[in-house]
mmCIF file of C-alpha atoms and ligand atoms in Angstrom:
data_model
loop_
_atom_site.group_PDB
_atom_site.id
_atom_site.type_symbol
_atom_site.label_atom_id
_atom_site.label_comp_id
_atom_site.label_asym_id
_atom_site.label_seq_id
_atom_site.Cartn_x
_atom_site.Cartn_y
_atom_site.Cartn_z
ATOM 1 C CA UNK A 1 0.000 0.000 0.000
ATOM 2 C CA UNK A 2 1.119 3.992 -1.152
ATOM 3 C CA UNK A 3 -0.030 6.285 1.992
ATOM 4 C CA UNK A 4 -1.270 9.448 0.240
ATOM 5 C CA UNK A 5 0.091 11.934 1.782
ATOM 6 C CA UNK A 6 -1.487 15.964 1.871
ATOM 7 C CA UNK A 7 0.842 18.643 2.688
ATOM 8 C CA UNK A 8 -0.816 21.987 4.709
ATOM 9 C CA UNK A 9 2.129 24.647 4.168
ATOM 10 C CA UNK A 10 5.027 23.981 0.914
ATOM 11 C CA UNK A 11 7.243 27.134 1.980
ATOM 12 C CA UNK A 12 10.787 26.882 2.488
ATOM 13 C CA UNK A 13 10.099 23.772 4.758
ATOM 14 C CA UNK A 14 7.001 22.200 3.378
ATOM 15 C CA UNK A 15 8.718 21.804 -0.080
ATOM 16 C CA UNK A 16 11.674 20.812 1.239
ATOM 17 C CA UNK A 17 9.545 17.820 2.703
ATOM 18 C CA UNK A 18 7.805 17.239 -0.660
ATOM 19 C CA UNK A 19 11.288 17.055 -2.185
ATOM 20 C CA UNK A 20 11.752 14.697 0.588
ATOM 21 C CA UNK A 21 8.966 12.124 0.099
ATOM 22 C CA UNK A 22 9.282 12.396 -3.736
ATOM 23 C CA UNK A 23 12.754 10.949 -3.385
ATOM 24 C CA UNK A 24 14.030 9.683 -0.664
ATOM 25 C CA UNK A 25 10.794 7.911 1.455
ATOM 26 C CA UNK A 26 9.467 4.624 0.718
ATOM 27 C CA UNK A 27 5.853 3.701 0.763
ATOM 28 C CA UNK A 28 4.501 7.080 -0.152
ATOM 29 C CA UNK A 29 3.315 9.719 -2.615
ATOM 30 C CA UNK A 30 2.367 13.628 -2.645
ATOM 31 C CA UNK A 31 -1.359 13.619 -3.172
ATOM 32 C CA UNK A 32 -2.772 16.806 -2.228
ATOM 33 C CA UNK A 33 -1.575 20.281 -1.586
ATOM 34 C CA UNK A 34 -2.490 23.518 0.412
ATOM 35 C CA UNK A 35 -0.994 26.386 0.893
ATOM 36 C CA UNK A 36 -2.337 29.737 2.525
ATOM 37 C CA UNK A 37 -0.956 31.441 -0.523
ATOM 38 C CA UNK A 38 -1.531 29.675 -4.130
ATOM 39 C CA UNK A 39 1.842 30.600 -6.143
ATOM 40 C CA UNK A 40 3.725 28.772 -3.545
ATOM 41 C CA UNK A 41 1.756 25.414 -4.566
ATOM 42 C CA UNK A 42 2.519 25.735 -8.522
ATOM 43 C CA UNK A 43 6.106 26.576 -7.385
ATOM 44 C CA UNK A 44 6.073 23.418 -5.531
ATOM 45 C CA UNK A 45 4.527 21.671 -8.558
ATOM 46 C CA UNK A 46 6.552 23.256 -11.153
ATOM 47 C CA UNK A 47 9.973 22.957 -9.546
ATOM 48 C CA UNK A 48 9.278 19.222 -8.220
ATOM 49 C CA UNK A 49 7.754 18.283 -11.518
ATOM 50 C CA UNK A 50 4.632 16.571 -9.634
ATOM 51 C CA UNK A 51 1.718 14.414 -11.449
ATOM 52 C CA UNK A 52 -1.365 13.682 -10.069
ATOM 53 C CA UNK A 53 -1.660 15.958 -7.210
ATOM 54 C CA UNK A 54 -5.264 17.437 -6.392
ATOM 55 C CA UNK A 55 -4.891 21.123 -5.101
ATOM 56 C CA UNK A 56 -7.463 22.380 -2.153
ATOM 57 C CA UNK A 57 -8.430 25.950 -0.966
ATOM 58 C CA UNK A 58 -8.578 25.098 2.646
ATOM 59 C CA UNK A 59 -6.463 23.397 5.006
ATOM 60 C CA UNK A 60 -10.349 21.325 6.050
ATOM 61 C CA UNK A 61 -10.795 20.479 2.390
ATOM 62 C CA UNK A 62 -7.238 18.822 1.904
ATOM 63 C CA UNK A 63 -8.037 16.941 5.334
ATOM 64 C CA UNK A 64 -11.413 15.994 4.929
ATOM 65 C CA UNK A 65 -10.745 14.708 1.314
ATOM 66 C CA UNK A 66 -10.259 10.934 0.364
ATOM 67 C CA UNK A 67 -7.620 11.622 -2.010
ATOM 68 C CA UNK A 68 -5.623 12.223 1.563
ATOM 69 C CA UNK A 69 -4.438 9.175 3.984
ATOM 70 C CA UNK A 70 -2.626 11.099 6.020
ATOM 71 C CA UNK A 71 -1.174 14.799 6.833
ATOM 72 C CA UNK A 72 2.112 16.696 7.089
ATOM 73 C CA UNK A 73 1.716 20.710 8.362
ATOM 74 C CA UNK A 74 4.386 22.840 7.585
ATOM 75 C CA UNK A 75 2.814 26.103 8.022
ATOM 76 C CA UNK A 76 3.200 28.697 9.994
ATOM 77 C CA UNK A 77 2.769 27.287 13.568
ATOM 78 C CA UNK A 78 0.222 29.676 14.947
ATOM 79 C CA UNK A 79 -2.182 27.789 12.742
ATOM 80 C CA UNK A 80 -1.454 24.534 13.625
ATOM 81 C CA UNK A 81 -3.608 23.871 15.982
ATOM 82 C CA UNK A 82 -6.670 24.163 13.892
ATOM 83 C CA UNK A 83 -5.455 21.806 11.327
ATOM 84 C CA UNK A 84 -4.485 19.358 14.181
ATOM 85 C CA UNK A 85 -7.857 19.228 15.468
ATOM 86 C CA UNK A 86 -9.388 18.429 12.357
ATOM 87 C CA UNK A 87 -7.187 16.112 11.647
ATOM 88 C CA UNK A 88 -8.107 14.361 15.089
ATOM 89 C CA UNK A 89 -11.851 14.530 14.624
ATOM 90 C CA UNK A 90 -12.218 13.191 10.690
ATOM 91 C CA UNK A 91 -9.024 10.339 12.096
ATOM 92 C CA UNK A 92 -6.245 11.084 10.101
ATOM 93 C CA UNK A 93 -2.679 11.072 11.458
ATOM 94 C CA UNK A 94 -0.811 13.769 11.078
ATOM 95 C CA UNK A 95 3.453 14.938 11.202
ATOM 96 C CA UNK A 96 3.521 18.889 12.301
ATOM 97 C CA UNK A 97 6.398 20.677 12.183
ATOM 98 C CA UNK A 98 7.934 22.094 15.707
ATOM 99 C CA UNK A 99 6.921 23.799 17.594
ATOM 100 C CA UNK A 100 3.287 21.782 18.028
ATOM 101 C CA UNK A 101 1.261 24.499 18.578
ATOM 102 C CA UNK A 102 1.795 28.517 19.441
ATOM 103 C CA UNK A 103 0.842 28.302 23.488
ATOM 104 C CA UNK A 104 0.601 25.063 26.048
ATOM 105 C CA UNK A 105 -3.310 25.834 26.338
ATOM 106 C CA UNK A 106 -3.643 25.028 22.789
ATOM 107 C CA UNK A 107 -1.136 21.991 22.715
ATOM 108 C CA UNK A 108 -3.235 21.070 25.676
ATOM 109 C CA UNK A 109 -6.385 21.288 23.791
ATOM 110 C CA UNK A 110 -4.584 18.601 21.136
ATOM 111 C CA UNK A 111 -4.058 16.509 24.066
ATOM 112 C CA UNK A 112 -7.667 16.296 25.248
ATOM 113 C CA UNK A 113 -8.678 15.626 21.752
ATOM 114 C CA UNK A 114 -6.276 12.669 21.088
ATOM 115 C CA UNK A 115 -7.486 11.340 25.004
ATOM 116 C CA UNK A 116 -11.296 11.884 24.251
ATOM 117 C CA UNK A 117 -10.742 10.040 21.091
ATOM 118 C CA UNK A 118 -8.200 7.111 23.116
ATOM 119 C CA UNK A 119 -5.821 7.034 20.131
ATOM 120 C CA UNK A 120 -2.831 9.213 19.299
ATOM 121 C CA UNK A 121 -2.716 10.750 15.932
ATOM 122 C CA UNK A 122 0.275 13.239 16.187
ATOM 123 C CA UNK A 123 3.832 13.397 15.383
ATOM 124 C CA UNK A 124 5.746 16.119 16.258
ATOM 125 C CA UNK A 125 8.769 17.183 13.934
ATOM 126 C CA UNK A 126 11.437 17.302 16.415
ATOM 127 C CA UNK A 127 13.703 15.329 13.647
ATOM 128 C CA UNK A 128 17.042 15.191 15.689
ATOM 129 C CA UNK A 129 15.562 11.973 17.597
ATOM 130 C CA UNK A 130 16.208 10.254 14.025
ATOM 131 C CA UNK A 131 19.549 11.836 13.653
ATOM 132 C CA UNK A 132 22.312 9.292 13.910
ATOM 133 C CA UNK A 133 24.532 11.237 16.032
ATOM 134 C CA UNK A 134 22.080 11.623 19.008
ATOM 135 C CA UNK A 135 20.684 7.929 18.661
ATOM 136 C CA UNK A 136 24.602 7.038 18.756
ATOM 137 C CA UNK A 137 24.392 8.786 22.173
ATOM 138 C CA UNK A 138 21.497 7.616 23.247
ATOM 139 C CA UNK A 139 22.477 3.824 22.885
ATOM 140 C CA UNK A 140 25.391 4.850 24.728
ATOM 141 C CA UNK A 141 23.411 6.336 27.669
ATOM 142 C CA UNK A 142 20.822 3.833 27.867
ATOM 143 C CA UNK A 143 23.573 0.862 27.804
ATOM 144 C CA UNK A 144 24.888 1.821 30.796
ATOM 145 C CA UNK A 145 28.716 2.490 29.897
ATOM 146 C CA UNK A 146 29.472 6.077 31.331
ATOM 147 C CA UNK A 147 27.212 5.081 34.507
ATOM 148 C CA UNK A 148 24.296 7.177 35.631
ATOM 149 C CA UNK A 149 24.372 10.787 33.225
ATOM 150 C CA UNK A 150 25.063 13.613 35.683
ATOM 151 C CA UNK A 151 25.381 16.561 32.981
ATOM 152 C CA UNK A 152 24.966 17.177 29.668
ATOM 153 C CA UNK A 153 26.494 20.309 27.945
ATOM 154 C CA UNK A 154 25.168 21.126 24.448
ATOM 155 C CA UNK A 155 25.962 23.973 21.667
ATOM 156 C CA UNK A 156 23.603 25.268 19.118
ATOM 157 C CA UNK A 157 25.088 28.058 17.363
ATOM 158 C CA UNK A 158 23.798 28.923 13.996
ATOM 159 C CA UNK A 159 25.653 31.340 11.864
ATOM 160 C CA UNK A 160 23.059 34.134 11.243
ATOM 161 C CA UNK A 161 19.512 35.066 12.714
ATOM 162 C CA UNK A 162 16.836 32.776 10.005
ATOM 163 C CA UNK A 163 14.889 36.395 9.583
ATOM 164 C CA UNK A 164 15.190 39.667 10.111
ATOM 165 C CA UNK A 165 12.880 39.793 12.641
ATOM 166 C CA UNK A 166 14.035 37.517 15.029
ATOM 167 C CA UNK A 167 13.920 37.987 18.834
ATOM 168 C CA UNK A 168 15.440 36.589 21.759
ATOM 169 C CA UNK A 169 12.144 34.647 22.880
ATOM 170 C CA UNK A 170 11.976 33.738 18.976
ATOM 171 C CA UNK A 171 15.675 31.757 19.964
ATOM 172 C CA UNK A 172 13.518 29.711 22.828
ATOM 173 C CA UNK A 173 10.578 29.010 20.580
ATOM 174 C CA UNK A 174 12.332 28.130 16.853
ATOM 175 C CA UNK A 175 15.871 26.796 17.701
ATOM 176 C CA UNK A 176 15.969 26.053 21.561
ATOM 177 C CA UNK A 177 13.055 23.852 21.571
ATOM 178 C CA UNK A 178 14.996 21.297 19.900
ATOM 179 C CA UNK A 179 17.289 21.410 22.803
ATOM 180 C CA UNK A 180 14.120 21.178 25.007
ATOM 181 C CA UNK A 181 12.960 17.606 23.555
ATOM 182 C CA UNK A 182 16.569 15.891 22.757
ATOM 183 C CA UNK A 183 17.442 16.634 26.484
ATOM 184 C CA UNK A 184 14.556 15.175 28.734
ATOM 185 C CA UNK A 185 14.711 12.475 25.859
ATOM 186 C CA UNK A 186 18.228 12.058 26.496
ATOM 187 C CA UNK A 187 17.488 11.514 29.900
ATOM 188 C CA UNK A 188 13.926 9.963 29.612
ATOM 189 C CA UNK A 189 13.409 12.057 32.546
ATOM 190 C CA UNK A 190 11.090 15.089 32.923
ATOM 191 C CA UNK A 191 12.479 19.089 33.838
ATOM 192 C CA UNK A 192 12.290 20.542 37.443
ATOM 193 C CA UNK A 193 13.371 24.370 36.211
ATOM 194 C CA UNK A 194 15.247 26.066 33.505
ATOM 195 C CA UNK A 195 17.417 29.474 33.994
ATOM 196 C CA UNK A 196 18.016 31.844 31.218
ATOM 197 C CA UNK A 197 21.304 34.064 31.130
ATOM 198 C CA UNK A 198 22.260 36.055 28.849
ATOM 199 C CA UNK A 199 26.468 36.699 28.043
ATOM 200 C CA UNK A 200 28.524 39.645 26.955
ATOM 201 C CA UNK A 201 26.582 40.790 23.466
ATOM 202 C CA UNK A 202 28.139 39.257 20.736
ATOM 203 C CA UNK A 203 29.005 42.278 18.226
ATOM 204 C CA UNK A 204 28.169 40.110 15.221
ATOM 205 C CA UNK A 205 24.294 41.172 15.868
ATOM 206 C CA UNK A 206 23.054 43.098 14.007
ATOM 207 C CA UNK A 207 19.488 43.381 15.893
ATOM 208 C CA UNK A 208 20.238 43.893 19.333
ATOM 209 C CA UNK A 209 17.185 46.134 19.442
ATOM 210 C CA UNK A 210 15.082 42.910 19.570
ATOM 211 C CA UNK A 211 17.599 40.365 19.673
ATOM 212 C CA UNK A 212 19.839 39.551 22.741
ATOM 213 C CA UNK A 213 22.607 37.196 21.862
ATOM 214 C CA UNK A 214 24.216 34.540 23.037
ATOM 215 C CA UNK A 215 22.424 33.195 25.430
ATOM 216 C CA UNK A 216 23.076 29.726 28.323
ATOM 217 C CA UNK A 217 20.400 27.665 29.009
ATOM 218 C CA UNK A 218 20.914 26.007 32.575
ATOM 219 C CA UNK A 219 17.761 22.625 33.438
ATOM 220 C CA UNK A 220 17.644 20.831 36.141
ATOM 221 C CA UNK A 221 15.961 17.579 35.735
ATOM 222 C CA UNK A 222 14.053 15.474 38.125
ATOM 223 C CA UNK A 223 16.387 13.456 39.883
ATOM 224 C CA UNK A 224 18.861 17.363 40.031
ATOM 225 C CA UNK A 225 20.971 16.454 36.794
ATOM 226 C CA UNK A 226 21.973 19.496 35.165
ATOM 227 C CA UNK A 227 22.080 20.368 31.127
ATOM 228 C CA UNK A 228 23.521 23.445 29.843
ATOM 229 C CA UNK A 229 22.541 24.942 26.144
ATOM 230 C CA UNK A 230 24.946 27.521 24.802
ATOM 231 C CA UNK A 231 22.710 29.214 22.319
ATOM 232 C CA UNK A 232 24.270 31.592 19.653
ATOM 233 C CA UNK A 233 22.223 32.972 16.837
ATOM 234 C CA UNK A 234 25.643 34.993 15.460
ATOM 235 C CA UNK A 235 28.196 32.590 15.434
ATOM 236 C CA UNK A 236 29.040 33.303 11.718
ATOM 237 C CA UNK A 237 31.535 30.391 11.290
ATOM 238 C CA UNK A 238 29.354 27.560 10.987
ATOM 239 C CA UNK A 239 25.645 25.735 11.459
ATOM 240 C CA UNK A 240 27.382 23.998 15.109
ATOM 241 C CA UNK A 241 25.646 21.306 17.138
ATOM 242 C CA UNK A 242 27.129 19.873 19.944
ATOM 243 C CA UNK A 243 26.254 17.516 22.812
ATOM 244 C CA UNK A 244 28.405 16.097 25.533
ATOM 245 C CA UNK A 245 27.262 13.672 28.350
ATOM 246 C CA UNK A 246 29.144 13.537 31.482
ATOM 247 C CA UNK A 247 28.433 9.892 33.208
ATOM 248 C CA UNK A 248 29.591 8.572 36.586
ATOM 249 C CA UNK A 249 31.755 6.414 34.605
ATOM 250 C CA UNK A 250 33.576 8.286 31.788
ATOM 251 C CA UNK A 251 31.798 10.990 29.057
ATOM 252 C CA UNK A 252 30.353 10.335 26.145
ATOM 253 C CA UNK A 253 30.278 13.325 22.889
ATOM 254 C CA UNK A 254 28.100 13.513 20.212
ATOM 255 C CA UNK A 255 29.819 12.049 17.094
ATOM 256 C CA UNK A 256 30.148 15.061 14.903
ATOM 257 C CA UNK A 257 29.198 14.799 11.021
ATOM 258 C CA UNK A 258 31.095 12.602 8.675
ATOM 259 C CA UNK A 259 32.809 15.414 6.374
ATOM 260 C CA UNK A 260 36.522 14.810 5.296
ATOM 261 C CA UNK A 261 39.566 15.033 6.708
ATOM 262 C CA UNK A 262 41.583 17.743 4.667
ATOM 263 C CA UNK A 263 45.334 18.255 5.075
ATOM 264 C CA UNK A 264 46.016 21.790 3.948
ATOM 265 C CA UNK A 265 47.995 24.865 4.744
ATOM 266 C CA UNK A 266 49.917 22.956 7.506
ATOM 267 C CA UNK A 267 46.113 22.713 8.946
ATOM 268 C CA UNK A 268 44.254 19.426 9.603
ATOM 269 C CA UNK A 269 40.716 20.982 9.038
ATOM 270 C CA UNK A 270 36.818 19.301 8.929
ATOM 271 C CA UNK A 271 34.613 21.313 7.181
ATOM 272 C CA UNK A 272 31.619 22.267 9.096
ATOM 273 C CA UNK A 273 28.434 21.927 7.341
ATOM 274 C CA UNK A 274 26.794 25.619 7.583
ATOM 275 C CA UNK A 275 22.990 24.563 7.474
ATOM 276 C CA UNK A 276 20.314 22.451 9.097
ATOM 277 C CA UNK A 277 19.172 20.700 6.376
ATOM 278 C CA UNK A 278 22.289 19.850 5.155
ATOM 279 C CA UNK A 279 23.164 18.765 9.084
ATOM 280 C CA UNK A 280 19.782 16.675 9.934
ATOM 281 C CA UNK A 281 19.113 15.381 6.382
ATOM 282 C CA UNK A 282 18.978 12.018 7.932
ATOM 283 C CA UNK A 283 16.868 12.876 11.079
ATOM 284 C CA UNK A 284 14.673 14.544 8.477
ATOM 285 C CA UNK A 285 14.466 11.566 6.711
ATOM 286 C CA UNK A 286 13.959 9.092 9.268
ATOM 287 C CA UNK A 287 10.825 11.336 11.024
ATOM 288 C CA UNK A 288 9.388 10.761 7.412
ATOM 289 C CA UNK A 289 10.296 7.485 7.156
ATOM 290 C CA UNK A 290 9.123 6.477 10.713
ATOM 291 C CA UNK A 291 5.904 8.407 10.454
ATOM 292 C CA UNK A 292 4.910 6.197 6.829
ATOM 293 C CA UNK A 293 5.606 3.165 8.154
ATOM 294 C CA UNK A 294 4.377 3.426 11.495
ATOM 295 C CA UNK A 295 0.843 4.976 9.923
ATOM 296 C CA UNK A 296 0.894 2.096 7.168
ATOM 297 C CA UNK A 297 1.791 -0.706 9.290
ATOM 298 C CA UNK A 298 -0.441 0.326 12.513
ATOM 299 C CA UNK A 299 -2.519 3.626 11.768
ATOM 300 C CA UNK A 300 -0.302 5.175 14.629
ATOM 301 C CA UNK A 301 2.233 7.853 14.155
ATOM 302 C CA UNK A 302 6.065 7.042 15.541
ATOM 303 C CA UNK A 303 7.468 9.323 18.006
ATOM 304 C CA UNK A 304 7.571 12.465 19.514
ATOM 305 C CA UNK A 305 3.879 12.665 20.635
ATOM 306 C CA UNK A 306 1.704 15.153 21.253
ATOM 307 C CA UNK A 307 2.719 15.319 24.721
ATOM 308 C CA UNK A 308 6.567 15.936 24.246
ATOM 309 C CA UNK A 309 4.883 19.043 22.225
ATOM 310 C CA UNK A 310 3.316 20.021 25.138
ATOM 311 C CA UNK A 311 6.506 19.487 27.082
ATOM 312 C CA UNK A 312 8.039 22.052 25.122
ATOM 313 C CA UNK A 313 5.870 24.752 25.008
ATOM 314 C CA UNK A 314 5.744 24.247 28.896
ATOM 315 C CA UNK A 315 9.162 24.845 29.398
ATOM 316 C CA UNK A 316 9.537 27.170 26.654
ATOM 317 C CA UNK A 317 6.945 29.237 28.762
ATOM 318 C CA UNK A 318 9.280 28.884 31.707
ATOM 319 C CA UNK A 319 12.528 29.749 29.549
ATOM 320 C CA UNK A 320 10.910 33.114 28.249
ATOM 321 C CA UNK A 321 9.648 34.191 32.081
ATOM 322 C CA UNK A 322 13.683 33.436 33.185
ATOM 323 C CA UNK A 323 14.305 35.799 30.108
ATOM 324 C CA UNK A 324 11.724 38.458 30.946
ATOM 325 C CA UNK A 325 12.281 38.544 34.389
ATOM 326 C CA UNK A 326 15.319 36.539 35.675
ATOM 327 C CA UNK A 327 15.850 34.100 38.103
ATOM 328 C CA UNK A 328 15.315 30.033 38.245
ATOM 329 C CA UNK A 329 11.348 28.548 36.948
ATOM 330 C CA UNK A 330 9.562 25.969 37.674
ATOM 331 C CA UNK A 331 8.450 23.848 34.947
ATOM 332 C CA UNK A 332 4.896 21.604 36.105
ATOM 333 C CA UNK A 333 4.368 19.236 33.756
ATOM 334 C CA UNK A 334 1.442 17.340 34.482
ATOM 335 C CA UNK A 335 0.580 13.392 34.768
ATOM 336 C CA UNK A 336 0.626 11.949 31.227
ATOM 337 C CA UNK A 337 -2.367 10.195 30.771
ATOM 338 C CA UNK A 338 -2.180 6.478 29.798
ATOM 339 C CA UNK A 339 -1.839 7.064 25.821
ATOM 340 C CA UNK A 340 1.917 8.719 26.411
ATOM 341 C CA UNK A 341 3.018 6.398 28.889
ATOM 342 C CA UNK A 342 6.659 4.700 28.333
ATOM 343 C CA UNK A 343 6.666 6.838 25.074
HETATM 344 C C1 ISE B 401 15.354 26.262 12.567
HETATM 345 O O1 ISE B 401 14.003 26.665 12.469
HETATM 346 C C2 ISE B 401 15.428 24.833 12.910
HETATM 347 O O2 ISE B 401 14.469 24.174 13.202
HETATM 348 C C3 ISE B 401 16.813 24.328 13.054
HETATM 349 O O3 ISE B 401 16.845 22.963 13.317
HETATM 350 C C4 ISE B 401 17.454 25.079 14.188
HETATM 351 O O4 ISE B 401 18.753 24.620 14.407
HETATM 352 C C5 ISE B 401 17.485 26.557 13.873
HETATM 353 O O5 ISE B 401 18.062 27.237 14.955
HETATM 354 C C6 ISE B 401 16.074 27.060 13.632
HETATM 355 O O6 ISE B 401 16.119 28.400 13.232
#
C-alpha cells in the first residue's frame, strides 16, 4: 500500500519535505496540496515536476478529502492547531512541524482531543531523535557504559539570525526547543526548572534592538541532573551542534558529522556543514520514514507525541519568564495520561 500523503504549508520547509517524500521515502506519494498562498503550490509543482496531485483551498478540504491518507503541516505554527484538530476529529494522522502548537493551552487542547478520542494521531517534527549522532548517544546512555548521566552540555550556534525579525524569545521558541525535547529524551526524565542568562553581546548582531545574543540555558531535571545549552544565533563560522554527556563512569560526545579530513595549509581541518538541512538530512528523513511506516503498518504515528509538544511549550513558557524577568522557573508538567506512557 502507497499512503497518500497531503501537505498543509510547501514554503521553504514544506517543499523541502515534498522534495523529501518524492525521493528519498518509501511507501509514499504527494497527493494533495495547500498552501495559505496559491503561487507557492505551482512553485512546488513546477519545480518538483509533480503528477497527479489534487490542489485544495482550505487546510479542512485537503483533510477531509479521500484523495488524503494522512497529513504533514508545515505552516506557519500559529495555525497549527486548527489543522491538528481536524485532523483528530475526521481520524487522520498527522506529522507537524515544531513547535506543536503557538501556546501550552492550545497543545493542551490537542491533548484532550487525542485522550477523548483514546488514540494518538500526532507526530511532532522534532527530527534530531532520528539523527544518527544523538541515537549514537542515546544507545550509549541507555547501555549503561558512562554510569548514571550527571550533565549534559550542548551547543547550538547557527551562523546568522533565520529572519530579520528575530527575537530573543523567537531563539527559545524556533531553535531552543529542539534542545528542550533531545534533552529530557536524552534523559527519559522530565524538567524541574530552567534558567536563562544572557552573556557579553556578541558584536556580530546586528538586531540587538530585539535580539539579545548569546544566550546559556541552565535545566535541572528530576532526579537534580543538570544540562547546559549555549545558544548563539551569530556565530558566523558555521551551522554547530554539539552535545556532551558527562556519566559517573567516563563521558560520552556527540559524534560530529562525517565530512573529510583535509590536510592543507599545515592545517588538519573538517569542514563544518553551515545549514540544518544539510546537518539533519537524515533525522529529516527518518521522522518521514518512521511516520509512513508506522501509519501504514499500525494507523499510529512514531514518536515524539503530542505530549513531548506540550513538554516544550511548557518549558519554553518557563525559559521566556527566566528571560523576561530573571531568576530560576519551575516547569509543572502534568501526569501523562495512559496514551503517552513509556513513550
Ligand atoms: C530552525 O528553524 C530549525 O528548526 C533548526 O533545526 C534550528 O537549528 C534553527 O536554529 C532554527 O532556526
Amino acid at each position: 500500500m502507497v499512503l497518500k500523503l497531503g501537505f498543509i504549508g510547501v514554503g521553504s520547509m514544506g517543499s523541502d519535505h515534498v522534495e523529501r517524500v518524492k525521493n528519498n521515502i518509501q511507501g509514499a506519494e504527494i497527493s494533495g496540496l495547500y498552501d495559505i498562498k496559491s503561487e507557492a503550490v505551482e512553485n512546488v509543482i513546477k519545480k518538483f515536476d509533480l503528477e497527479n496531485v489534487t490542489t485544495f483551498d482550505s487546510s479542512d478540504e485537503l483533510i477531509e478529502s479521500n484523495k488524503v491518507d494522512a497529513v504533514i503541516v508545515a505552516s506557519q505554527f500559529d495555525t497549527h492547531t486548527e489543522d491538528l484538530l481536524k485532523c483528530i476529529e475526521v481520524g487522520k494522522n498527522v506529522l507537524v512541524e515544531k513547535p506543536m502548537t503557538a501556546t501550552t493551552e492550545d497543545s493542551q487542547k490537542i491533548i484532550e482531543a487525542e485522550v477523548k478520542a483514546g488514540k494518538r494521531y500526532v507526530q511532532v517534527g522534532f527530527m534530531r531523535r532520528y539523527d544518527p549522532g544523538y541515537q549514537k548517544l542515546k544507545e550509549v546512555i541507555d547501555s549503561g557504559l558512562v554510569g548514571q548521566p550527571l550533565m549534559a552540555h550542548m551547543q547550538h550556534h547557527i551562523p546568522i539570525p533565520p529572519t530579520t525579525y528575530y527575537d530573543t524569545e523567537m531563539v527559545v521558541n524556533d531553535a531552543f526547543i529542539h534542545e528542550i525535547d533531545i534533552a529530557h529524551y536524552l534523559f527519559d526524565q522530565d524538567y524541574k526548572s530552567i534558567e536563562m542568562k544572557f552573556a557579553r553581546p556578541t558584536s556580530k548582531n546586528k538586531n540587538e534592538e530585539i535580539l539579545r545574543d548569546p544566550q546559556l540555558a541552565i535545566f535541572q531535571l528530576e532526579d537534580d541532573a543538570l544540562v547546559t545549552v549555549e545558544l548563539n544565533m551569530n556565530s558566523k563560522f558555521a551551522y554547530d551542534i554539539q552535545c556532551r554527556v558527562t556519566g559517573e563512569k567516563g563521558i560520552v560526545k556527540m559524534p560530529e558529522i562525517r565530512t573529510p579530513e583535509l590536510r592543507l595549509d599545515n592545517k588538519i581541518q573538517y569542514p563544518i556543514l553551515d545549514h540544518w538541512n544539510n546537518r539533519f538530512i537524515e533525522g529529516f528523513n527518518g521522522e518521514f520514514q518512521a511516520f509512513v511506516d508506522s501509519v501504514t503498518k499500525n494507523n499510529l504515528p512514531a514518536t515524539p507525541t503530542a505530549f513531548d509538544g506540550l513538554i516544550a511549550n511548557i518549558t519554553s513558557d518557563a525559559a521566556i519568564k527566566s528571560q523576561k524577568e530573571g531568576g530560576v522557573q519551575e516547569i509543572n508538567i502534568p501526569e501523562r495520561p495512559k496514551l503517552y506512557k513509556n513513550l
